[in-house]
JSON list of C-alpha atoms in Angstrom, two decimals:
[
{"chain": "A", "resi": 1, "resn": "GLU", "atom": "CA", "xyz": [-130.89, -109.77, 37.73]},
{"chain": "A", "resi": 2, "resn": "THR", "atom": "CA", "xyz": [-131.95, -112.87, 35.80]},
{"chain": "A", "resi": 3, "resn": "LEU", "atom": "CA", "xyz": [-129.79, -115.09, 38.00]},
{"chain": "A", "resi": 4, "resn": "LEU", "atom": "CA", "xyz": [-131.02, -113.38, 41.15]},
{"chain": "A", "resi": 5, "resn": "SER", "atom": "CA", "xyz": [-134.63, -114.05, 40.17]},
{"chain": "A", "resi": 6, "resn": "LEU", "atom": "CA", "xyz": [-133.91, -117.79, 40.34]},
{"chain": "A", "resi": 7, "resn": "HIS", "atom": "CA", "xyz": [-133.54, -117.52, 44.12]},
{"chain": "A", "resi": 8, "resn": "ASN", "atom": "CA", "xyz": [-136.94, -116.14, 45.10]},
{"chain": "A", "resi": 9, "resn": "ASP", "atom": "CA", "xyz": [-137.84, -118.99, 47.43]},
{"chain": "A", "resi": 10, "resn": "ILE", "atom": "CA", "xyz": [-135.14, -119.32, 50.09]},
{"chain": "A", "resi": 11, "resn": "PRO", "atom": "CA", "xyz": [-136.29, -121.92, 52.68]},
{"chain": "A", "resi": 12, "resn": "PHE", "atom": "CA", "xyz": [-134.94, -120.05, 55.71]},
{"chain": "A", "resi": 13, "resn": "LYS", "atom": "CA", "xyz": [-134.72, -116.53, 57.12]},
{"chain": "A", "resi": 14, "resn": "VAL", "atom": "CA", "xyz": [-131.62, -114.78, 55.81]},
{"chain": "A", "resi": 15, "resn": "ASP", "atom": "CA", "xyz": [-129.80, -112.63, 58.38]},
{"chain": "A", "resi": 16, "resn": "LEU", "atom": "CA", "xyz": [-126.71, -111.68, 56.36]},
{"chain": "A", "resi": 17, "resn": "VAL", "atom": "CA", "xyz": [-125.60, -111.59, 52.73]},
{"chain": "A", "resi": 18, "resn": "VAL", "atom": "CA", "xyz": [-121.86, -111.45, 51.95]},
{"chain": "A", "resi": 19, "resn": "GLY", "atom": "CA", "xyz": [-120.55, -109.83, 48.78]},
{"chain": "A", "resi": 20, "resn": "HIS", "atom": "CA", "xyz": [-116.99, -110.22, 47.53]},
{"chain": "A", "resi": 21, "resn": "GLY", "atom": "CA", "xyz": [-115.36, -107.31, 45.71]},
{"chain": "A", "resi": 22, "resn": "THR", "atom": "CA", "xyz": [-116.44, -106.61, 42.15]},
{"chain": "A", "resi": 23, "resn": "VAL", "atom": "CA", "xyz": [-117.29, -110.29, 41.59]},
{"chain": "A", "resi": 24, "resn": "SER", "atom": "CA", "xyz": [-120.46, -110.57, 43.68]},
{"chain": "A", "resi": 25, "resn": "GLY", "atom": "CA", "xyz": [-120.60, -107.26, 45.56]},
{"chain": "A", "resi": 26, "resn": "ALA", "atom": "CA", "xyz": [-123.34, -105.66, 43.45]},
{"chain": "A", "resi": 27, "resn": "ALA", "atom": "CA", "xyz": [-125.43, -108.85, 43.36]},
{"chain": "A", "resi": 28, "resn": "ALA", "atom": "CA", "xyz": [-125.11, -109.26, 47.14]},
{"chain": "A", "resi": 29, "resn": "ALA", "atom": "CA", "xyz": [-126.24, -105.66, 47.71]},
{"chain": "A", "resi": 30, "resn": "ILE", "atom": "CA", "xyz": [-129.37, -106.28, 45.60]},
{"chain": "A", "resi": 31, "resn": "GLN", "atom": "CA", "xyz": [-130.10, -109.53, 47.44]},
{"chain": "A", "resi": 32, "resn": "ALA", "atom": "CA", "xyz": [-129.65, -107.92, 50.87]},
{"chain": "A", "resi": 33, "resn": "GLU", "atom": "CA", "xyz": [-132.09, -105.15, 49.96]},
{"chain": "A", "resi": 34, "resn": "ARG", "atom": "CA", "xyz": [-134.62, -107.63, 48.53]},
{"chain": "A", "resi": 35, "resn": "LEU", "atom": "CA", "xyz": [-134.37, -109.95, 51.56]},
{"chain": "A", "resi": 36, "resn": "LYS", "atom": "CA", "xyz": [-134.35, -107.02, 54.02]},
{"chain": "A", "resi": 37, "resn": "CYS", "atom": "CA", "xyz": [-131.26, -108.28, 55.83]},
{"chain": "A", "resi": 38, "resn": "LYS", "atom": "CA", "xyz": [-127.76, -107.07, 56.72]},
{"chain": "A", "resi": 39, "resn": "LEU", "atom": "CA", "xyz": [-125.01, -106.76, 54.10]},
{"chain": "A", "resi": 40, "resn": "LEU", "atom": "CA", "xyz": [-121.30, -107.51, 54.59]},
{"chain": "A", "resi": 41, "resn": "HIS", "atom": "CA", "xyz": [-119.05, -106.34, 51.76]},
{"chain": "A", "resi": 42, "resn": "VAL", "atom": "CA", "xyz": [-115.49, -107.72, 51.51]},
{"chain": "A", "resi": 43, "resn": "PHE", "atom": "CA", "xyz": [-112.81, -105.77, 49.62]},
{"chain": "A", "resi": 44, "resn": "HIS", "atom": "CA", "xyz": [-110.29, -107.92, 47.74]},
{"chain": "A", "resi": 45, "resn": "ASN", "atom": "CA", "xyz": [-108.41, -105.32, 45.66]},
{"chain": "A", "resi": 46, "resn": "SER", "atom": "CA", "xyz": [-106.72, -101.98, 46.16]},
{"chain": "A", "resi": 47, "resn": "PRO", "atom": "CA", "xyz": [-108.84, -98.96, 45.20]},
{"chain": "A", "resi": 48, "resn": "VAL", "atom": "CA", "xyz": [-107.97, -97.62, 41.74]},
{"chain": "A", "resi": 49, "resn": "GLU", "atom": "CA", "xyz": [-109.82, -94.31, 41.48]},
{"chain": "A", "resi": 50, "resn": "ASP", "atom": "CA", "xyz": [-109.63, -93.99, 37.70]},
{"chain": "A", "resi": 51, "resn": "GLU", "atom": "CA", "xyz": [-111.58, -97.22, 37.14]},
{"chain": "A", "resi": 52, "resn": "ASP", "atom": "CA", "xyz": [-115.38, -97.36, 36.84]},
{"chain": "A", "resi": 53, "resn": "SER", "atom": "CA", "xyz": [-115.52, -100.32, 39.21]},
{"chain": "A", "resi": 54, "resn": "PHE", "atom": "CA", "xyz": [-114.05, -98.14, 41.99]},
{"chain": "A", "resi": 55, "resn": "ILE", "atom": "CA", "xyz": [-117.08, -95.84, 42.11]},
{"chain": "A", "resi": 56, "resn": "ALA", "atom": "CA", "xyz": [-119.51, -98.76, 42.24]},
{"chain": "A", "resi": 57, "resn": "GLU", "atom": "CA", "xyz": [-117.59, -100.60, 44.97]},
{"chain": "A", "resi": 58, "resn": "ARG", "atom": "CA", "xyz": [-117.13, -97.42, 47.01]},
{"chain": "A", "resi": 59, "resn": "GLU", "atom": "CA", "xyz": [-120.91, -96.86, 46.99]},
{"chain": "A", "resi": 60, "resn": "ILE", "atom": "CA", "xyz": [-121.50, -100.45, 48.13]},
{"chain": "A", "resi": 61, "resn": "GLY", "atom": "CA", "xyz": [-118.93, -99.97, 50.90]},
{"chain": "A", "resi": 62, "resn": "ILE", "atom": "CA", "xyz": [-120.67, -96.79, 52.08]},
{"chain": "A", "resi": 63, "resn": "LYS", "atom": "CA", "xyz": [-124.13, -98.38, 52.19]},
{"chain": "A", "resi": 64, "resn": "ALA", "atom": "CA", "xyz": [-123.16, -101.83, 53.56]},
{"chain": "A", "resi": 65, "resn": "ASP", "atom": "CA", "xyz": [-123.94, -102.62, 57.20]},
{"chain": "A", "resi": 66, "resn": "PHE", "atom": "CA", "xyz": [-120.47, -104.11, 57.68]},
{"chain": "A", "resi": 67, "resn": "VAL", "atom": "CA", "xyz": [-117.29, -103.95, 55.61]},
{"chain": "A", "resi": 68, "resn": "ALA", "atom": "CA", "xyz": [-114.15, -106.08, 55.72]},
{"chain": "A", "resi": 69, "resn": "ALA", "atom": "CA", "xyz": [-110.96, -106.31, 53.69]},
{"chain": "A", "resi": 70, "resn": "VAL", "atom": "CA", "xyz": [-108.37, -109.00, 53.00]},
{"chain": "A", "resi": 71, "resn": "GLY", "atom": "CA", "xyz": [-105.22, -107.98, 54.87]},
{"chain": "A", "resi": 72, "resn": "PRO", "atom": "CA", "xyz": [-104.19, -104.83, 56.78]},
{"chain": "A", "resi": 73, "resn": "LEU", "atom": "CA", "xyz": [-103.07, -102.94, 53.66]},
{"chain": "A", "resi": 74, "resn": "LEU", "atom": "CA", "xyz": [-106.55, -102.98, 52.11]},
{"chain": "A", "resi": 75, "resn": "VAL", "atom": "CA", "xyz": [-108.06, -102.04, 55.48]},
{"chain": "A", "resi": 76, "resn": "GLU", "atom": "CA", "xyz": [-105.79, -99.01, 55.54]},
{"chain": "A", "resi": 77, "resn": "GLN", "atom": "CA", "xyz": [-106.46, -98.02, 51.91]},
{"chain": "A", "resi": 78, "resn": "TRP", "atom": "CA", "xyz": [-110.24, -98.41, 51.95]},
{"chain": "A", "resi": 79, "resn": "GLY", "atom": "CA", "xyz": [-110.46, -96.99, 55.48]},
{"chain": "A", "resi": 80, "resn": "MET", "atom": "CA", "xyz": [-109.09, -93.65, 54.28]},
{"chain": "A", "resi": 81, "resn": "ILE", "atom": "CA", "xyz": [-111.73, -93.54, 51.54]},
{"chain": "A", "resi": 82, "resn": "LEU", "atom": "CA", "xyz": [-114.76, -94.72, 53.52]},
{"chain": "A", "resi": 83, "resn": "ASN", "atom": "CA", "xyz": [-113.84, -93.24, 56.92]},
{"chain": "A", "resi": 84, "resn": "ARG", "atom": "CA", "xyz": [-115.50, -96.11, 58.79]},
{"chain": "A", "resi": 85, "resn": "GLU", "atom": "CA", "xyz": [-114.57, -99.28, 60.68]},
{"chain": "A", "resi": 86, "resn": "ILE", "atom": "CA", "xyz": [-113.29, -102.06, 58.44]},
{"chain": "A", "resi": 87, "resn": "PHE", "atom": "CA", "xyz": [-112.72, -105.58, 59.75]},
{"chain": "A", "resi": 88, "resn": "VAL", "atom": "CA", "xyz": [-109.49, -107.26, 58.69]},
{"chain": "A", "resi": 89, "resn": "ILE", "atom": "CA", "xyz": [-109.48, -110.79, 57.24]},
{"chain": "A", "resi": 90, "resn": "ILE", "atom": "CA", "xyz": [-106.18, -112.68, 57.26]},
{"chain": "A", "resi": 91, "resn": "PRO", "atom": "CA", "xyz": [-106.36, -115.74, 54.96]},
{"chain": "A", "resi": 92, "resn": "GLY", "atom": "CA", "xyz": [-105.02, -118.96, 56.41]},
{"chain": "A", "resi": 93, "resn": "MET", "atom": "CA", "xyz": [-102.78, -121.58, 54.87]},
{"chain": "A", "resi": 94, "resn": "THR", "atom": "CA", "xyz": [-104.63, -123.95, 52.56]},
{"chain": "A", "resi": 95, "resn": "GLU", "atom": "CA", "xyz": [-104.21, -127.70, 52.22]},
{"chain": "A", "resi": 96, "resn": "VAL", "atom": "CA", "xyz": [-102.47, -128.38, 48.92]},
{"chain": "A", "resi": 97, "resn": "LEU", "atom": "CA", "xyz": [-100.22, -131.08, 47.54]},
{"chain": "A", "resi": 98, "resn": "PRO", "atom": "CA", "xyz": [-96.51, -130.51, 48.31]},
{"chain": "A", "resi": 99, "resn": "ARG", "atom": "CA", "xyz": [-94.04, -129.38, 45.67]},
{"chain": "A", "resi": 100, "resn": "ASN", "atom": "CA", "xyz": [-92.60, -131.90, 43.23]},
{"chain": "A", "resi": 101, "resn": "LYS", "atom": "CA", "xyz": [-89.81, -133.99, 44.77]},
{"chain": "A", "resi": 102, "resn": "VAL", "atom": "CA", "xyz": [-88.01, -134.68, 41.49]},
{"chain": "A", "resi": 103, "resn": "PRO", "atom": "CA", "xyz": [-85.37, -131.94, 41.04]},
{"chain": "A", "resi": 104, "resn": "THR", "atom": "CA", "xyz": [-84.75, -130.29, 37.68]},
{"chain": "A", "resi": 105, "resn": "PRO", "atom": "CA", "xyz": [-81.30, -129.30, 36.39]},
{"chain": "A", "resi": 106, "resn": "GLN", "atom": "CA", "xyz": [-82.37, -125.67, 36.00]},
{"chain": "A", "resi": 107, "resn": "SER", "atom": "CA", "xyz": [-84.03, -123.21, 38.36]},
{"chain": "A", "resi": 108, "resn": "ARG", "atom": "CA", "xyz": [-87.69, -122.77, 37.54]},
{"chain": "A", "resi": 109, "resn": "CYS", "atom": "CA", "xyz": [-89.40, -119.55, 38.62]},
{"chain": "A", "resi": 110, "resn": "LEU", "atom": "CA", "xyz": [-93.06, -118.54, 38.50]},
{"chain": "A", "resi": 111, "resn": "ILE", "atom": "CA", "xyz": [-94.37, -114.97, 38.54]},
{"chain": "A", "resi": 112, "resn": "LEU", "atom": "CA", "xyz": [-98.02, -114.58, 39.57]},
{"chain": "A", "resi": 113, "resn": "GLY", "atom": "CA", "xyz": [-100.30, -111.56, 39.50]},
{"chain": "A", "resi": 114, "resn": "ILE", "atom": "CA", "xyz": [-102.03, -109.20, 37.10]},
{"chain": "A", "resi": 115, "resn": "MET", "atom": "CA", "xyz": [-99.28, -108.87, 34.50]},
{"chain": "A", "resi": 116, "resn": "ASN", "atom": "CA", "xyz": [-100.58, -106.57, 31.76]},
{"chain": "A", "resi": 117, "resn": "ASP", "atom": "CA", "xyz": [-97.95, -103.86, 32.24]},
{"chain": "A", "resi": 118, "resn": "LEU", "atom": "CA", "xyz": [-94.21, -104.40, 32.72]},
{"chain": "A", "resi": 119, "resn": "ASP", "atom": "CA", "xyz": [-93.69, -101.51, 35.10]},
{"chain": "A", "resi": 120, "resn": "MET", "atom": "CA", "xyz": [-96.97, -101.24, 37.02]},
{"chain": "A", "resi": 121, "resn": "SER", "atom": "CA", "xyz": [-97.01, -104.97, 37.75]},
{"chain": "A", "resi": 122, "resn": "GLY", "atom": "CA", "xyz": [-93.38, -105.16, 38.88]},
{"chain": "A", "resi": 123, "resn": "LEU", "atom": "CA", "xyz": [-92.78, -107.68, 36.09]},
{"chain": "A", "resi": 124, "resn": "GLY", "atom": "CA", "xyz": [-90.04, -105.56, 34.53]},
{"chain": "A", "resi": 125, "resn": "LEU", "atom": "CA", "xyz": [-88.22, -105.39, 37.88]},
{"chain": "A", "resi": 126, "resn": "ALA", "atom": "CA", "xyz": [-88.47, -109.14, 38.48]},
{"chain": "A", "resi": 127, "resn": "THR", "atom": "CA", "xyz": [-87.36, -110.19, 34.98]},
{"chain": "A", "resi": 128, "resn": "SER", "atom": "CA", "xyz": [-84.43, -107.76, 35.08]},
{"chain": "A", "resi": 129, "resn": "ALA", "atom": "CA", "xyz": [-83.41, -109.27, 38.42]},
{"chain": "A", "resi": 130, "resn": "LEU", "atom": "CA", "xyz": [-83.64, -112.81, 37.04]},
{"chain": "A", "resi": 131, "resn": "ALA", "atom": "CA", "xyz": [-81.56, -111.82, 34.02]},
{"chain": "A", "resi": 132, "resn": "CYS", "atom": "CA", "xyz": [-78.85, -110.49, 36.38]},
{"chain": "A", "resi": 133, "resn": "CYS", "atom": "CA", "xyz": [-78.54, -113.67, 38.47]},
{"chain": "A", "resi": 134, "resn": "LYS", "atom": "CA", "xyz": [-74.93, -114.86, 38.45]},
{"chain": "A", "resi": 135, "resn": "ARG", "atom": "CA", "xyz": [-74.88, -118.02, 40.55]},
{"chain": "A", "resi": 136, "resn": "GLN", "atom": "CA", "xyz": [-77.04, -120.18, 38.30]},
{"chain": "A", "resi": 137, "resn": "GLU", "atom": "CA", "xyz": [-75.17, -122.93, 36.41]},
{"chain": "A", "resi": 138, "resn": "ASN", "atom": "CA", "xyz": [-78.06, -123.45, 33.96]},
{"chain": "A", "resi": 139, "resn": "PRO", "atom": "CA", "xyz": [-80.41, -120.93, 32.33]},
{"chain": "A", "resi": 140, "resn": "ILE", "atom": "CA", "xyz": [-83.37, -119.95, 34.51]},
{"chain": "A", "resi": 141, "resn": "HIS", "atom": "CA", "xyz": [-86.79, -120.99, 33.20]},
{"chain": "A", "resi": 142, "resn": "LEU", "atom": "CA", "xyz": [-89.47, -118.37, 33.94]},
{"chain": "A", "resi": 143, "resn": "THR", "atom": "CA", "xyz": [-93.22, -118.80, 33.63]},
{"chain": "A", "resi": 144, "resn": "VAL", "atom": "CA", "xyz": [-95.36, -115.66, 33.81]},
{"chain": "A", "resi": 145, "resn": "LEU", "atom": "CA", "xyz": [-98.98, -116.41, 34.73]},
{"chain": "A", "resi": 146, "resn": "GLY", "atom": "CA", "xyz": [-101.50, -113.62, 34.86]},
{"chain": "A", "resi": 147, "resn": "THR", "atom": "CA", "xyz": [-101.99, -111.66, 31.65]},
{"chain": "A", "resi": 148, "resn": "GLN", "atom": "CA", "xyz": [-104.99, -111.36, 29.36]},
{"chain": "A", "resi": 149, "resn": "ARG", "atom": "CA", "xyz": [-105.13, -114.10, 26.72]},
{"chain": "A", "resi": 150, "resn": "GLU", "atom": "CA", "xyz": [-104.99, -111.61, 23.84]},
{"chain": "A", "resi": 151, "resn": "LYS", "atom": "CA", "xyz": [-101.83, -110.02, 25.29]},
{"chain": "A", "resi": 152, "resn": "VAL", "atom": "CA", "xyz": [-99.80, -113.22, 25.78]},
{"chain": "A", "resi": 153, "resn": "HIS", "atom": "CA", "xyz": [-97.76, -112.93, 22.57]},
{"chain": "A", "resi": 154, "resn": "GLU", "atom": "CA", "xyz": [-97.17, -109.19, 22.97]},
{"chain": "A", "resi": 155, "resn": "LEU", "atom": "CA", "xyz": [-95.97, -109.57, 26.56]},
{"chain": "A", "resi": 156, "resn": "LYS", "atom": "CA", "xyz": [-93.67, -112.46, 25.65]},
{"chain": "A", "resi": 157, "resn": "GLU", "atom": "CA", "xyz": [-92.05, -110.36, 22.91]},
{"chain": "A", "resi": 158, "resn": "ASP", "atom": "CA", "xyz": [-91.59, -107.43, 25.31]},
{"chain": "A", "resi": 159, "resn": "LEU", "atom": "CA", "xyz": [-89.90, -109.72, 27.83]},
{"chain": "A", "resi": 160, "resn": "LYS", "atom": "CA", "xyz": [-87.60, -111.17, 25.18]},
{"chain": "A", "resi": 161, "resn": "LYS", "atom": "CA", "xyz": [-86.46, -107.66, 24.22]},
{"chain": "A", "resi": 162, "resn": "ARG", "atom": "CA", "xyz": [-85.85, -106.72, 27.85]},
{"chain": "A", "resi": 163, "resn": "CYS", "atom": "CA", "xyz": [-83.84, -109.89, 28.54]},
{"chain": "A", "resi": 164, "resn": "HIS", "atom": "CA", "xyz": [-82.19, -110.32, 25.12]},
{"chain": "A", "resi": 165, "resn": "SER", "atom": "CA", "xyz": [-78.67, -110.32, 26.57]},
{"chain": "A", "resi": 166, "resn": "SER", "atom": "CA", "xyz": [-79.39, -113.07, 29.10]},
{"chain": "A", "resi": 167, "resn": "GLU", "atom": "CA", "xyz": [-80.15, -116.79, 28.85]},
{"chain": "A", "resi": 168, "resn": "LEU", "atom": "CA", "xyz": [-83.48, -116.41, 30.65]},
{"chain": "A", "resi": 169, "resn": "GLU", "atom": "CA", "xyz": [-86.12, -118.73, 29.15]},
{"chain": "A", "resi": 170, "resn": "VAL", "atom": "CA", "xyz": [-89.59, -117.13, 29.27]},
{"chain": "A", "resi": 171, "resn": "VAL", "atom": "CA", "xyz": [-93.05, -118.66, 28.90]},
{"chain": "A", "resi": 172, "resn": "VAL", "atom": "CA", "xyz": [-96.17, -116.47, 29.23]},
{"chain": "A", "resi": 173, "resn": "LYS", "atom": "CA", "xyz": [-99.57, -117.95, 30.08]},
{"chain": "A", "resi": 174, "resn": "PRO", "atom": "CA", "xyz": [-102.99, -116.28, 30.38]},
{"chain": "A", "resi": 175, "resn": "SER", "atom": "CA", "xyz": [-104.77, -115.59, 33.65]},
{"chain": "A", "resi": 176, "resn": "ASP", "atom": "CA", "xyz": [-108.00, -117.35, 32.67]},
{"chain": "A", "resi": 177, "resn": "VAL", "atom": "CA", "xyz": [-106.82, -120.82, 33.66]},
{"chain": "A", "resi": 178, "resn": "ASN", "atom": "CA", "xyz": [-108.47, -122.94, 36.33]},
{"chain": "A", "resi": 179, "resn": "ARG", "atom": "CA", "xyz": [-107.21, -123.25, 39.89]},
{"chain": "A", "resi": 180, "resn": "GLU", "atom": "CA", "xyz": [-105.81, -126.76, 39.37]},
{"chain": "A", "resi": 181, "resn": "ILE", "atom": "CA", "xyz": [-103.46, -125.52, 36.63]},
{"chain": "A", "resi": 182, "resn": "VAL", "atom": "CA", "xyz": [-102.20, -122.74, 38.91]},
{"chain": "A", "resi": 183, "resn": "GLU", "atom": "CA", "xyz": [-101.54, -125.26, 41.70]},
{"chain": "A", "resi": 184, "resn": "VAL", "atom": "CA", "xyz": [-99.63, -127.53, 39.30]},
{"chain": "A", "resi": 185, "resn": "GLU", "atom": "CA", "xyz": [-97.52, -124.58, 38.16]},
{"chain": "A", "resi": 186, "resn": "ILE", "atom": "CA", "xyz": [-96.71, -123.65, 41.76]},
{"chain": "A", "resi": 187, "resn": "ARG", "atom": "CA", "xyz": [-95.70, -127.21, 42.73]},
{"chain": "A", "resi": 188, "resn": "GLY", "atom": "CA", "xyz": [-93.36, -127.49, 39.75]},
{"chain": "A", "resi": 189, "resn": "VAL", "atom": "CA", "xyz": [-91.11, -124.48, 40.41]},
{"chain": "A", "resi": 190, "resn": "SER", "atom": "CA", "xyz": [-88.15, -123.61, 42.61]},
{"chain": "A", "resi": 191, "resn": "LEU", "atom": "CA", "xyz": [-89.38, -120.13, 43.49]},
{"chain": "A", "resi": 192, "resn": "VAL", "atom": "CA", "xyz": [-92.60, -118.08, 43.26]},
{"chain": "A", "resi": 193, "resn": "LEU", "atom": "CA", "xyz": [-92.22, -114.33, 42.76]},
{"chain": "A", "resi": 194, "resn": "MET", "atom": "CA", "xyz": [-94.95, -111.73, 43.31]},
{"chain": "A", "resi": 195, "resn": "PRO", "atom": "CA", "xyz": [-93.31, -108.39, 42.45]},
{"chain": "A", "resi": 196, "resn": "SER", "atom": "CA", "xyz": [-96.42, -106.22, 42.04]},
{"chain": "A", "resi": 197, "resn": "PRO", "atom": "CA", "xyz": [-96.16, -103.00, 44.09]},
{"chain": "A", "resi": 198, "resn": "THR", "atom": "CA", "xyz": [-99.96, -102.72, 44.15]},
{"chain": "A", "resi": 199, "resn": "ASP", "atom": "CA", "xyz": [-100.96, -106.21, 45.29]},
{"chain": "A", "resi": 200, "resn": "GLY", "atom": "CA", "xyz": [-103.68, -105.86, 47.91]},
{"chain": "A", "resi": 201, "resn": "PHE", "atom": "CA", "xyz": [-102.62, -109.06, 49.69]},
{"chain": "A", "resi": 202, "resn": "GLY", "atom": "CA", "xyz": [-101.06, -111.86, 47.66]},
{"chain": "A", "resi": 203, "resn": "VAL", "atom": "CA", "xyz": [-103.13, -114.95, 48.42]},
{"chain": "A", "resi": 204, "resn": "MET", "atom": "CA", "xyz": [-101.27, -117.06, 45.83]},
{"chain": "A", "resi": 205, "resn": "ALA", "atom": "CA", "xyz": [-98.06, -116.58, 47.81]},
{"chain": "A", "resi": 206, "resn": "LEU", "atom": "CA", "xyz": [-99.78, -118.41, 50.67]},
{"chain": "A", "resi": 207, "resn": "GLU", "atom": "CA", "xyz": [-100.59, -121.22, 48.23]},
{"chain": "A", "resi": 208, "resn": "ALA", "atom": "CA", "xyz": [-96.89, -121.48, 47.47]},
{"chain": "A", "resi": 209, "resn": "LEU", "atom": "CA", "xyz": [-95.91, -121.54, 51.14]},
{"chain": "A", "resi": 210, "resn": "SER", "atom": "CA", "xyz": [-98.52, -124.24, 51.76]},
{"chain": "A", "resi": 211, "resn": "ALA", "atom": "CA", "xyz": [-96.83, -126.33, 49.06]},
{"chain": "A", "resi": 212, "resn": "LYS", "atom": "CA", "xyz": [-93.42, -125.61, 50.69]},
{"chain": "A", "resi": 213, "resn": "VAL", "atom": "CA", "xyz": [-92.27, -123.56, 47.70]},
{"chain": "A", "resi": 214, "resn": "PRO", "atom": "CA", "xyz": [-90.08, -120.51, 48.57]},
{"chain": "A", "resi": 215, "resn": "ILE", "atom": "CA", "xyz": [-91.53, -117.08, 47.80]},
{"chain": "A", "resi": 216, "resn": "LEU", "atom": "CA", "xyz": [-90.22, -113.59, 47.13]},
{"chain": "A", "resi": 217, "resn": "ILE", "atom": "CA", "xyz": [-92.78, -110.79, 47.41]},
{"chain": "A", "resi": 218, "resn": "SER", "atom": "CA", "xyz": [-93.00, -107.03, 47.06]},
{"chain": "A", "resi": 219, "resn": "SER", "atom": "CA", "xyz": [-92.43, -104.99, 50.22]},
{"chain": "A", "resi": 220, "resn": "SER", "atom": "CA", "xyz": [-95.56, -102.94, 49.47]},
{"chain": "A", "resi": 221, "resn": "SER", "atom": "CA", "xyz": [-97.92, -105.94, 49.30]},
{"chain": "A", "resi": 222, "resn": "GLY", "atom": "CA", "xyz": [-100.50, -106.75, 51.95]},
{"chain": "A", "resi": 223, "resn": "LEU", "atom": "CA", "xyz": [-98.83, -110.07, 52.79]},
{"chain": "A", "resi": 224, "resn": "ALA", "atom": "CA", "xyz": [-95.50, -108.29, 53.33]},
{"chain": "A", "resi": 225, "resn": "LYS", "atom": "CA", "xyz": [-97.22, -106.01, 55.84]},
{"chain": "A", "resi": 226, "resn": "VAL", "atom": "CA", "xyz": [-98.57, -109.04, 57.72]},
{"chain": "A", "resi": 227, "resn": "LEU", "atom": "CA", "xyz": [-95.14, -110.71, 57.81]},
{"chain": "A", "resi": 228, "resn": "GLN", "atom": "CA", "xyz": [-93.44, -107.50, 58.98]},
{"chain": "A", "resi": 229, "resn": "GLU", "atom": "CA", "xyz": [-95.92, -106.82, 61.77]},
{"chain": "A", "resi": 230, "resn": "ASN", "atom": "CA", "xyz": [-96.74, -110.29, 63.08]},
{"chain": "A", "resi": 231, "resn": "PHE", "atom": "CA", "xyz": [-93.93, -112.74, 62.32]},
{"chain": "A", "resi": 232, "resn": "ASP", "atom": "CA", "xyz": [-90.33, -113.38, 63.30]},
{"chain": "A", "resi": 233, "resn": "ARG", "atom": "CA", "xyz": [-87.58, -111.45, 61.52]},
{"chain": "A", "resi": 234, "resn": "CYS", "atom": "CA", "xyz": [-86.49, -114.61, 59.70]},
{"chain": "A", "resi": 235, "resn": "TYR", "atom": "CA", "xyz": [-89.52, -114.19, 57.42]},
{"chain": "A", "resi": 236, "resn": "LEU", "atom": "CA", "xyz": [-88.23, -110.83, 56.18]},
{"chain": "A", "resi": 237, "resn": "LYS", "atom": "CA", "xyz": [-85.97, -112.70, 53.74]},
{"chain": "A", "resi": 238, "resn": "PHE", "atom": "CA", "xyz": [-89.11, -113.31, 51.66]},
{"chain": "A", "resi": 239, "resn": "ILE", "atom": "CA", "xyz": [-89.58, -109.55, 51.12]},
{"chain": "A", "resi": 240, "resn": "CYS", "atom": "CA", "xyz": [-87.83, -107.19, 48.67]},
{"chain": "A", "resi": 241, "resn": "ASN", "atom": "CA", "xyz": [-88.20, -103.50, 47.88]},
{"chain": "A", "resi": 242, "resn": "ALA", "atom": "CA", "xyz": [-90.75, -102.83, 45.15]},
{"chain": "A", "resi": 243, "resn": "LYS", "atom": "CA", "xyz": [-89.18, -99.68, 43.69]},
{"chain": "A", "resi": 244, "resn": "ASP", "atom": "CA", "xyz": [-88.06, -100.05, 40.07]},
{"chain": "A", "resi": 245, "resn": "SER", "atom": "CA", "xyz": [-84.46, -98.98, 40.57]},
{"chain": "A", "resi": 246, "resn": "GLN", "atom": "CA", "xyz": [-81.07, -100.57, 40.04]},
{"chain": "A", "resi": 247, "resn": "ASP", "atom": "CA", "xyz": [-80.69, -101.05, 43.79]},
{"chain": "A", "resi": 248, "resn": "SER", "atom": "CA", "xyz": [-83.98, -102.96, 43.88]},
{"chain": "A", "resi": 249, "resn": "ILE", "atom": "CA", "xyz": [-83.00, -105.06, 40.86]},
{"chain": "A", "resi": 250, "resn": "ASP", "atom": "CA", "xyz": [-79.72, -105.97, 42.60]},
{"chain": "A", "resi": 251, "resn": "ALA", "atom": "CA", "xyz": [-81.57, -106.80, 45.85]},
{"chain": "A", "resi": 252, "resn": "TRP", "atom": "CA", "xyz": [-84.06, -109.08, 44.07]},
{"chain": "A", "resi": 253, "resn": "SER", "atom": "CA", "xyz": [-81.25, -110.71, 42.08]},
{"chain": "A", "resi": 254, "resn": "ASP", "atom": "CA", "xyz": [-79.23, -111.40, 45.26]},
{"chain": "A", "resi": 255, "resn": "ALA", "atom": "CA", "xyz": [-82.30, -112.82, 47.00]},
{"chain": "A", "resi": 256, "resn": "ILE", "atom": "CA", "xyz": [-83.05, -115.10, 44.05]},
{"chain": "A", "resi": 257, "resn": "ASP", "atom": "CA", "xyz": [-79.44, -116.33, 43.92]}
]
């Protein structure tokens, strides 16, 4: 409310205020009411009904004049909850620097996403698949980017235990890094993996494609749904089953090889 009070004198008539998810959704709703204009709320994440933020965002979605969501999966999920029209937003490819041209002797992989839980995030599936790769002459170097800073050491130890019998080299980094660091990480790897079975879309996978870095994503992600419904079958090689089973581990391992 303190920040909002700094914008009392807007030098034009406001017709629409746009709020994004839990980041600015509540503030945008307050501004739209104060300015007596229309409100567009954009959903960025899948609804998780046992979280406090879900109730708040659902109420904003009910009251907003217009609602939109990033990708068809979120449109489907939030549509069932709100029972109203939701516009779909498909992010485009961004302009980024291309991947590094200097090859490294080992394969370097990057896992992106919210990685606080091995199973819920798909991280356990992906690391098990990497540990099972058989066609790599040198050990695979894996960077995991996306956990809370205070959980970095704990997650790294958990991954070491899971992959103790393999030569997989693991580095874990927190999620609170700036965008430039993420882009540098993407450009420096051979493959970007996004194994989360609950990823609403997977915007960072588009960043990787823009940098001409190969990707491997969960079949239940929003981006996978877009590729399956709108693109040629050749793009299906970027998609793997998200179920945490031995068959899925083998499929991810084969795709990585």
